[in-house]
PDB file of C-alpha atoms in Angstrom:
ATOM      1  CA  UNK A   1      -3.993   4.155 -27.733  1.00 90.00           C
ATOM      2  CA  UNK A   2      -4.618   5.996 -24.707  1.00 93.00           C
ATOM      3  CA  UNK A   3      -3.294   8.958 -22.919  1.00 95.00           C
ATOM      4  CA  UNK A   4      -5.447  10.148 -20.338  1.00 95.00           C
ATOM      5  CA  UNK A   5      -5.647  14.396 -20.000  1.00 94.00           C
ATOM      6  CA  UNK A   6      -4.222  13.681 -16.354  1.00 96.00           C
ATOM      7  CA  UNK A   7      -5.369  15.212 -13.846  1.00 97.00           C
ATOM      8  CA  UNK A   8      -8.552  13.311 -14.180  1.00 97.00           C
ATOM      9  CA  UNK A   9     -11.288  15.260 -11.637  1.00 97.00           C
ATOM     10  CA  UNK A  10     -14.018  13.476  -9.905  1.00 97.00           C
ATOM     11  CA  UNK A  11     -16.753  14.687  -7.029  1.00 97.00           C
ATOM     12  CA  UNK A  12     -13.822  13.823  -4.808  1.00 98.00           C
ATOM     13  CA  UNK A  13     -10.967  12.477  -5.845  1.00 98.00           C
ATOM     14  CA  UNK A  14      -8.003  13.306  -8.032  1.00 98.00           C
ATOM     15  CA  UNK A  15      -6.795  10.604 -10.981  1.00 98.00           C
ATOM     16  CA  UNK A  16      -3.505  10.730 -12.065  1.00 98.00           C
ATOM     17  CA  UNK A  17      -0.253   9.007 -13.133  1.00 98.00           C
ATOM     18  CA  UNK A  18       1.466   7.750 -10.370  1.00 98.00           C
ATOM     19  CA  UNK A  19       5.242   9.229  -8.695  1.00 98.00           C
ATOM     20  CA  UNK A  20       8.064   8.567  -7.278  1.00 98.00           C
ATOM     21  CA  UNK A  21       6.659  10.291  -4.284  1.00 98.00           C
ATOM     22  CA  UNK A  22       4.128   7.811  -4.228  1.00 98.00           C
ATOM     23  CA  UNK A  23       6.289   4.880  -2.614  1.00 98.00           C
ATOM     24  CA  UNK A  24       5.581   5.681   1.281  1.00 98.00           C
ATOM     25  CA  UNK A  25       1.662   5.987   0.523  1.00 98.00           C
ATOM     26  CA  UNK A  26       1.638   2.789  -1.833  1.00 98.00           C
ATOM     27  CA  UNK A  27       3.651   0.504   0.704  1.00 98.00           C
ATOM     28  CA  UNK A  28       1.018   2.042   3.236  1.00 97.00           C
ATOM     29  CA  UNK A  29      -1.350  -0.074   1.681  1.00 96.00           C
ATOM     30  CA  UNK A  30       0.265  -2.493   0.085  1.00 97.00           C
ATOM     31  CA  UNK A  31       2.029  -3.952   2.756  1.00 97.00           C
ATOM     32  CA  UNK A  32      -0.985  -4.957   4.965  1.00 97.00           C
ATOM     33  CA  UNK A  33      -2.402  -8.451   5.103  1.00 96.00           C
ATOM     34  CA  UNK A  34      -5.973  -7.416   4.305  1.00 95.00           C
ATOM     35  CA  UNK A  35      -4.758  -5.919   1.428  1.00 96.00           C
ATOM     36  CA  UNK A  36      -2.845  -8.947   0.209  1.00 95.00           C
ATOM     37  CA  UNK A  37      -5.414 -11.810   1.052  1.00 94.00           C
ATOM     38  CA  UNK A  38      -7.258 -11.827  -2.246  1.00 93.00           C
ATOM     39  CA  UNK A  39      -4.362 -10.946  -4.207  1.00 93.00           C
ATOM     40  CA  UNK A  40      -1.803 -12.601  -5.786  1.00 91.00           C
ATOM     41  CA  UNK A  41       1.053 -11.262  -4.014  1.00 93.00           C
ATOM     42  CA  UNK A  42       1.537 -11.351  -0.053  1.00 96.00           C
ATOM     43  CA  UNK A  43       2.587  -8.018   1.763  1.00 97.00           C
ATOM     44  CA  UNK A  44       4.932  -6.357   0.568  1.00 98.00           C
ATOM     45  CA  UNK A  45       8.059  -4.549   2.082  1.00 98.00           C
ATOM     46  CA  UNK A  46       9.196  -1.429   1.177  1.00 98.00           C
ATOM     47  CA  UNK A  47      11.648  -2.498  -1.173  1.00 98.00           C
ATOM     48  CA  UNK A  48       8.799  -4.453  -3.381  1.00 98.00           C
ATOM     49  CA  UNK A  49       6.346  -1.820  -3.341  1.00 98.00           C
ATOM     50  CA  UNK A  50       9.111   0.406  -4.897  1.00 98.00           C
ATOM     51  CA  UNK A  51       9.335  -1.546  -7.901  1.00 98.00           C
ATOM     52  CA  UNK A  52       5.815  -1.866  -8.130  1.00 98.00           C
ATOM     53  CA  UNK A  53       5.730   1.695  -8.341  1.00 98.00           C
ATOM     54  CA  UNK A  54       8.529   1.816 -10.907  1.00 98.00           C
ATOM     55  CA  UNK A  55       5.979  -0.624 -13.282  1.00 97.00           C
ATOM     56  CA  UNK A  56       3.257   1.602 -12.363  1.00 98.00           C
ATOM     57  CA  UNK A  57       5.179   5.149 -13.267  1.00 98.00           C
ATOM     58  CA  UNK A  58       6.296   3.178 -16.727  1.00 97.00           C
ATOM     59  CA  UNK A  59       2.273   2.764 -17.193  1.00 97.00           C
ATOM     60  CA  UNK A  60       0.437   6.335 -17.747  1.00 96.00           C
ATOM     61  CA  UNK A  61      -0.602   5.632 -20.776  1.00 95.00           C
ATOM     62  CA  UNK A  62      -1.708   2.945 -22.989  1.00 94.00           C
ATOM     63  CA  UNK A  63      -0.040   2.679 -26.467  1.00 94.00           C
ATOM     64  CA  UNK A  64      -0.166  -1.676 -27.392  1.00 94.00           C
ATOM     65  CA  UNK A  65      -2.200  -4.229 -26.590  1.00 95.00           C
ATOM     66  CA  UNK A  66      -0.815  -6.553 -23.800  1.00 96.00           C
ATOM     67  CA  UNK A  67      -0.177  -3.007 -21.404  1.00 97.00           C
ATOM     68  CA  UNK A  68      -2.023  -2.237 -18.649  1.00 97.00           C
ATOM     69  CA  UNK A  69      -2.616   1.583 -17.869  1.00 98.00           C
ATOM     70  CA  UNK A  70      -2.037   2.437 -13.962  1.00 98.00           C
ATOM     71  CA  UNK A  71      -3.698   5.123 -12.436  1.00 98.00           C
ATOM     72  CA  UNK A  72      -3.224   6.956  -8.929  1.00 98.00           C
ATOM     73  CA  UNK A  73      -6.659   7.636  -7.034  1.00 98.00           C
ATOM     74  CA  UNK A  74      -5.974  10.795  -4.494  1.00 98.00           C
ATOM     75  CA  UNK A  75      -8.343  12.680  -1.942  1.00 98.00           C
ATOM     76  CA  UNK A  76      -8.699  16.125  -3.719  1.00 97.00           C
ATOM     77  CA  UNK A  77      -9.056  17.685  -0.583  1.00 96.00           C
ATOM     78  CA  UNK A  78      -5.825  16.278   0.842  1.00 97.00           C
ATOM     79  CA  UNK A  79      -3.641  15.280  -1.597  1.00 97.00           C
ATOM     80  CA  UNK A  80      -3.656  11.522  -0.111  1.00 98.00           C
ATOM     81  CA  UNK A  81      -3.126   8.674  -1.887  1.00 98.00           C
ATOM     82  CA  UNK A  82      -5.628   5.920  -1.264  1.00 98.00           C
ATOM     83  CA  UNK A  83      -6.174   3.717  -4.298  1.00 97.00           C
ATOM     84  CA  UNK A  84      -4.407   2.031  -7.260  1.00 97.00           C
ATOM     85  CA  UNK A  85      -6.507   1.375 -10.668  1.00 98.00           C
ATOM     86  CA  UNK A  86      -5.547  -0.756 -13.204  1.00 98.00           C
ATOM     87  CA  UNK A  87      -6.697  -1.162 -17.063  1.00 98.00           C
ATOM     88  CA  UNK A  88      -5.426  -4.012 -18.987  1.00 98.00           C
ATOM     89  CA  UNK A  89      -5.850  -3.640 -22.656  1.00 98.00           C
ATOM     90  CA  UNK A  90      -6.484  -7.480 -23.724  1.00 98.00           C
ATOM     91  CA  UNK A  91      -7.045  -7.331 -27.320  1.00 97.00           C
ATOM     92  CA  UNK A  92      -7.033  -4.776 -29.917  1.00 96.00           C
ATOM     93  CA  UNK A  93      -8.786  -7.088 -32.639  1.00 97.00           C
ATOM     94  CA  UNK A  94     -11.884  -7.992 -29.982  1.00 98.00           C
ATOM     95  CA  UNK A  95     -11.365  -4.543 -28.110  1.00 98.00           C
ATOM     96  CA  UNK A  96     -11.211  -5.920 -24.561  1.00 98.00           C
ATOM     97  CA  UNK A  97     -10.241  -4.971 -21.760  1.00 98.00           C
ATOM     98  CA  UNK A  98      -9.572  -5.853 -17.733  1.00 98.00           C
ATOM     99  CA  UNK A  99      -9.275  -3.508 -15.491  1.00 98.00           C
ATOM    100  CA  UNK A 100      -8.818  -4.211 -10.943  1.00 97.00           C
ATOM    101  CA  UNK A 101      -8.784  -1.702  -8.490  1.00 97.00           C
ATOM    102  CA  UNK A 102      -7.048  -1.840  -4.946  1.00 97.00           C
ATOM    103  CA  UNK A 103      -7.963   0.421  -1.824  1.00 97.00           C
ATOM    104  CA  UNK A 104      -6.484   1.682   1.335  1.00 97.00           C
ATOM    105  CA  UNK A 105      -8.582  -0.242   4.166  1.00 96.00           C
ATOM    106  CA  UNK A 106      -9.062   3.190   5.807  1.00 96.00           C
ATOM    107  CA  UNK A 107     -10.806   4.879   2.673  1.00 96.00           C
ATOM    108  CA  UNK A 108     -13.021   1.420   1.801  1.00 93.00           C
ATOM    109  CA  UNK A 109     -16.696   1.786   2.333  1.00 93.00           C
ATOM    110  CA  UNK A 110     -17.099   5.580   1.513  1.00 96.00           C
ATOM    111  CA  UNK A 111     -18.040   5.291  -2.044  1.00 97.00           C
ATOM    112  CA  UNK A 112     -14.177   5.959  -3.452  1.00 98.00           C
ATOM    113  CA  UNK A 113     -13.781   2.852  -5.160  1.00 97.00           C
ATOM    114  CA  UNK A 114     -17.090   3.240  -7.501  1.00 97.00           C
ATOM    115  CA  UNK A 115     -16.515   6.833  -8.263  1.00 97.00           C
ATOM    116  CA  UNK A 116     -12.752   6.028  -9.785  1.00 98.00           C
ATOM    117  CA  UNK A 117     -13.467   2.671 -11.019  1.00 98.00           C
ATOM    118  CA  UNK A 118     -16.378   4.638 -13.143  1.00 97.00           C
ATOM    119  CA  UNK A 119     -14.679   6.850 -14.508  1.00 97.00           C
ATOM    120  CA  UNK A 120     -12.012   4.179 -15.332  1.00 97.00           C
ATOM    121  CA  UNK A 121     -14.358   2.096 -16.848  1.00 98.00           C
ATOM    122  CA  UNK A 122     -15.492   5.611 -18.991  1.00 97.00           C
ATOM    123  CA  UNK A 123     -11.663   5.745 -20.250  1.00 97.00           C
ATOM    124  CA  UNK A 124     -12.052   2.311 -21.529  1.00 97.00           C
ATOM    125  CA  UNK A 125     -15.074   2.621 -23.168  1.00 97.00           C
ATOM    126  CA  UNK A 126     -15.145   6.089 -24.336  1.00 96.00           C
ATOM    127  CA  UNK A 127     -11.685   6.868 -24.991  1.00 96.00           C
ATOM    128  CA  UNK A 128      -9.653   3.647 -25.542  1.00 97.00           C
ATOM    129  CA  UNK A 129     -13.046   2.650 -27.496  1.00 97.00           C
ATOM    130  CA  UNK A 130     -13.161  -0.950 -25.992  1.00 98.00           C
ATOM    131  CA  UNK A 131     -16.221  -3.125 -26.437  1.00 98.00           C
ATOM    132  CA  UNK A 132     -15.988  -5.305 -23.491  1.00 98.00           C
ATOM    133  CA  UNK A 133     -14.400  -5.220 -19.989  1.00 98.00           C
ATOM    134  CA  UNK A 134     -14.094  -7.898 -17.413  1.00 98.00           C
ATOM    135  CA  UNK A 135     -13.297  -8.188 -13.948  1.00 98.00           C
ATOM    136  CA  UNK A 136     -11.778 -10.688 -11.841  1.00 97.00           C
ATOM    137  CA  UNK A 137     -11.418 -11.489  -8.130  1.00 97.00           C
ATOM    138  CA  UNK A 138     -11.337 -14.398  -5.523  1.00 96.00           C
ATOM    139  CA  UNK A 139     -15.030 -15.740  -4.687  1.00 96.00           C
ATOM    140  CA  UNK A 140     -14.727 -14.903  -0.996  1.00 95.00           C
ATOM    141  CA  UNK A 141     -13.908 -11.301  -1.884  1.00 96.00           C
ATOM    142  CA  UNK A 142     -17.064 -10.210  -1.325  1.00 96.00           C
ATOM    143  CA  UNK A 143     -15.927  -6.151  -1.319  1.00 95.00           C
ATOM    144  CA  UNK A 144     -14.490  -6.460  -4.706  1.00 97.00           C
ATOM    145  CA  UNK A 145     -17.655  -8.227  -6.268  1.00 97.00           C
ATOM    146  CA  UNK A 146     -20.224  -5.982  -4.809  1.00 97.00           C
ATOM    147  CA  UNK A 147     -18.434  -3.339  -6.125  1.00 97.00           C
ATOM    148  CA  UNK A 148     -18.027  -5.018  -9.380  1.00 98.00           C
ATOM    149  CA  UNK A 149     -22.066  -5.401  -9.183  1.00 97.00           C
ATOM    150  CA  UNK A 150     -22.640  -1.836  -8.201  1.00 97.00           C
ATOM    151  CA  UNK A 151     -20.677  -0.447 -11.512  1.00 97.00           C
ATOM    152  CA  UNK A 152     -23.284  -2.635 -13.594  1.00 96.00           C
ATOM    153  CA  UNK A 153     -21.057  -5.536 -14.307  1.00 98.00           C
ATOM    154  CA  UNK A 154     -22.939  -8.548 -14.861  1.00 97.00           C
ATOM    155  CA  UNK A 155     -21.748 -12.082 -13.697  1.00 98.00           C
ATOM    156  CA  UNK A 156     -20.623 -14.018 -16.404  1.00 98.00           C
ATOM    157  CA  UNK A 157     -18.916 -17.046 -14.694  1.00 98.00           C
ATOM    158  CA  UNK A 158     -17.955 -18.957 -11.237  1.00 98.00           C
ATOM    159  CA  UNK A 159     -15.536 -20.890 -11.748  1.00 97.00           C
ATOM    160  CA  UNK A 160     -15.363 -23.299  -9.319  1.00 97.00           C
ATOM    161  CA  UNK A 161     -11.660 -24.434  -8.058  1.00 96.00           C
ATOM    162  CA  UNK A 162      -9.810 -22.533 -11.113  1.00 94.00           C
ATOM    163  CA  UNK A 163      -6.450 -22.233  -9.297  1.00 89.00           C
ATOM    164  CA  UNK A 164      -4.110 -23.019  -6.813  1.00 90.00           C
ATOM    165  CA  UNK A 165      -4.387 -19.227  -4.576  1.00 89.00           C
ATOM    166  CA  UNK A 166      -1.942 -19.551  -1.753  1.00 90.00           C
ATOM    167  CA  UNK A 167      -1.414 -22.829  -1.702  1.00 91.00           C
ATOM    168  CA  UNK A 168      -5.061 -23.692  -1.599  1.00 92.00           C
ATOM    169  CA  UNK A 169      -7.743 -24.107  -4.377  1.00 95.00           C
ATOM    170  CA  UNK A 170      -9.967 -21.159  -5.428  1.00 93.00           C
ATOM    171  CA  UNK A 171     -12.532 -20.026  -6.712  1.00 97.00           C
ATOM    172  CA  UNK A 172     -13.197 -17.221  -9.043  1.00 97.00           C
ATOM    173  CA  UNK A 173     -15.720 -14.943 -10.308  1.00 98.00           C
ATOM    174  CA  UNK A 174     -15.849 -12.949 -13.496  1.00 98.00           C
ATOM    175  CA  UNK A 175     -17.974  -9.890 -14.169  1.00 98.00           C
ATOM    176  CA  UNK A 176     -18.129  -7.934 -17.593  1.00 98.00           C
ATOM    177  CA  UNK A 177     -19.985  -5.204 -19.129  1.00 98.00           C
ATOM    178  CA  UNK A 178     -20.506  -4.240 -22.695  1.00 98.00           C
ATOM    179  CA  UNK A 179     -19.795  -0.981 -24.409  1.00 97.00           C
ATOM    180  CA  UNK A 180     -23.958  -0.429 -25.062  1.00 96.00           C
ATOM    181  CA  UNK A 181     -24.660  -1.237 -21.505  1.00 96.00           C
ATOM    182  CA  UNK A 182     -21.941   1.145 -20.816  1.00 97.00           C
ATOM    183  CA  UNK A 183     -23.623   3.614 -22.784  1.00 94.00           C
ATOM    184  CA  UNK A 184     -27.002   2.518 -21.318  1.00 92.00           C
ATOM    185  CA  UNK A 185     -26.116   3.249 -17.932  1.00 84.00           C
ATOM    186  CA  UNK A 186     -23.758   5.927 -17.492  1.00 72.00           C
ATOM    187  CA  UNK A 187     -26.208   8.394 -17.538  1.00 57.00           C
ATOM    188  CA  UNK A 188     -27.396   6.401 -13.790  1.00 47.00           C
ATOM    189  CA  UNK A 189     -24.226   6.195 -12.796  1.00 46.00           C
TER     190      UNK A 189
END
């Protein structure tokens, strides 16, 4: 089980369970193309970003396998919302997880998106007590694998053609680290 002591506090950024007053910021971000390409929804309106947010309210904490734990990434300076983590417990028997991350185009590129994603991979490991988390994104997503890479996750597959993505085949890469590579590195981190 997990119930993370929100607020979570980074160098910059506030973590937190998401709320209702989310919905303008989310749909800010959600309903742009480039945010949609690699995922597998399209833009969404206002209306479908709302009950995403519902789903994501329902999901500050972890209690069963099977759940995924969402988690709000704000500016602490300005109280903006500009990021949407995501921690999938997979299996309680084999202790993994997944865990995917989505950013405001506007805040990409300034180091946001590895300091939350670390410190969501530390809930996994440390607190949840996981022993392995993957990854997952499109090939051509080359933002989402670099950052994937600059967390420490290793490449573990390409699979080549795995899916039909938006009506087209895809393919997909999978990055994981380990709970003592974890603990090897977070002390670099």
């Amino acid at each position: 089980m997990l119930r993370p002591a929100y607020p979570i506090r980074t160098a910059r950024l506030l973590l937190r369970a998401f709320t209702p007053a989310d919905l303008d910021e989310l749909n800010d971000f959600q309903s742009r193309p480039e945010v949609a390409r690699f995922l597998y929804w399209e833009p969404r309106s206002r209306e479908e970003s709302a009950l995403a947010l519902e789903t994501r309210i329902r999901n500050a904490t972890l209690e069963t396998e099977g759940q995924f734990l969402a988690v709000a990434v704000e500016l602490a300076e300005t109280g903006q919302l500009i990021g949407d983590l995501n921690l999938q417990w997979t299996s309680r028997a084999h202790r993994q997880g997944e865990f995917g991350f989505v950013f405001h185009p506007d805040h990409q590129g300034q180091g946001y998106a590895r300091e939350s994603a670390t410190e969501l991979l530390r809930l996994g490991f440390e607190e949840l007590g996981l022993h392995r988390i993957c990854g997952r994104c499109d090939a051509r997503n080359t933002a989402s694998w670099g950052l994937m890479e600059r967390l420490g996750l290793r490449r573990e597959a390409h699979l080549r053609e795995a899916e039909v993505f938006k009506g087209e085949w895809g393919d997909e890469f999978v990055y994981a680290m380990l709970e003592d590579e974890w603990k090897s590195r977070c002390g670099t981190m």
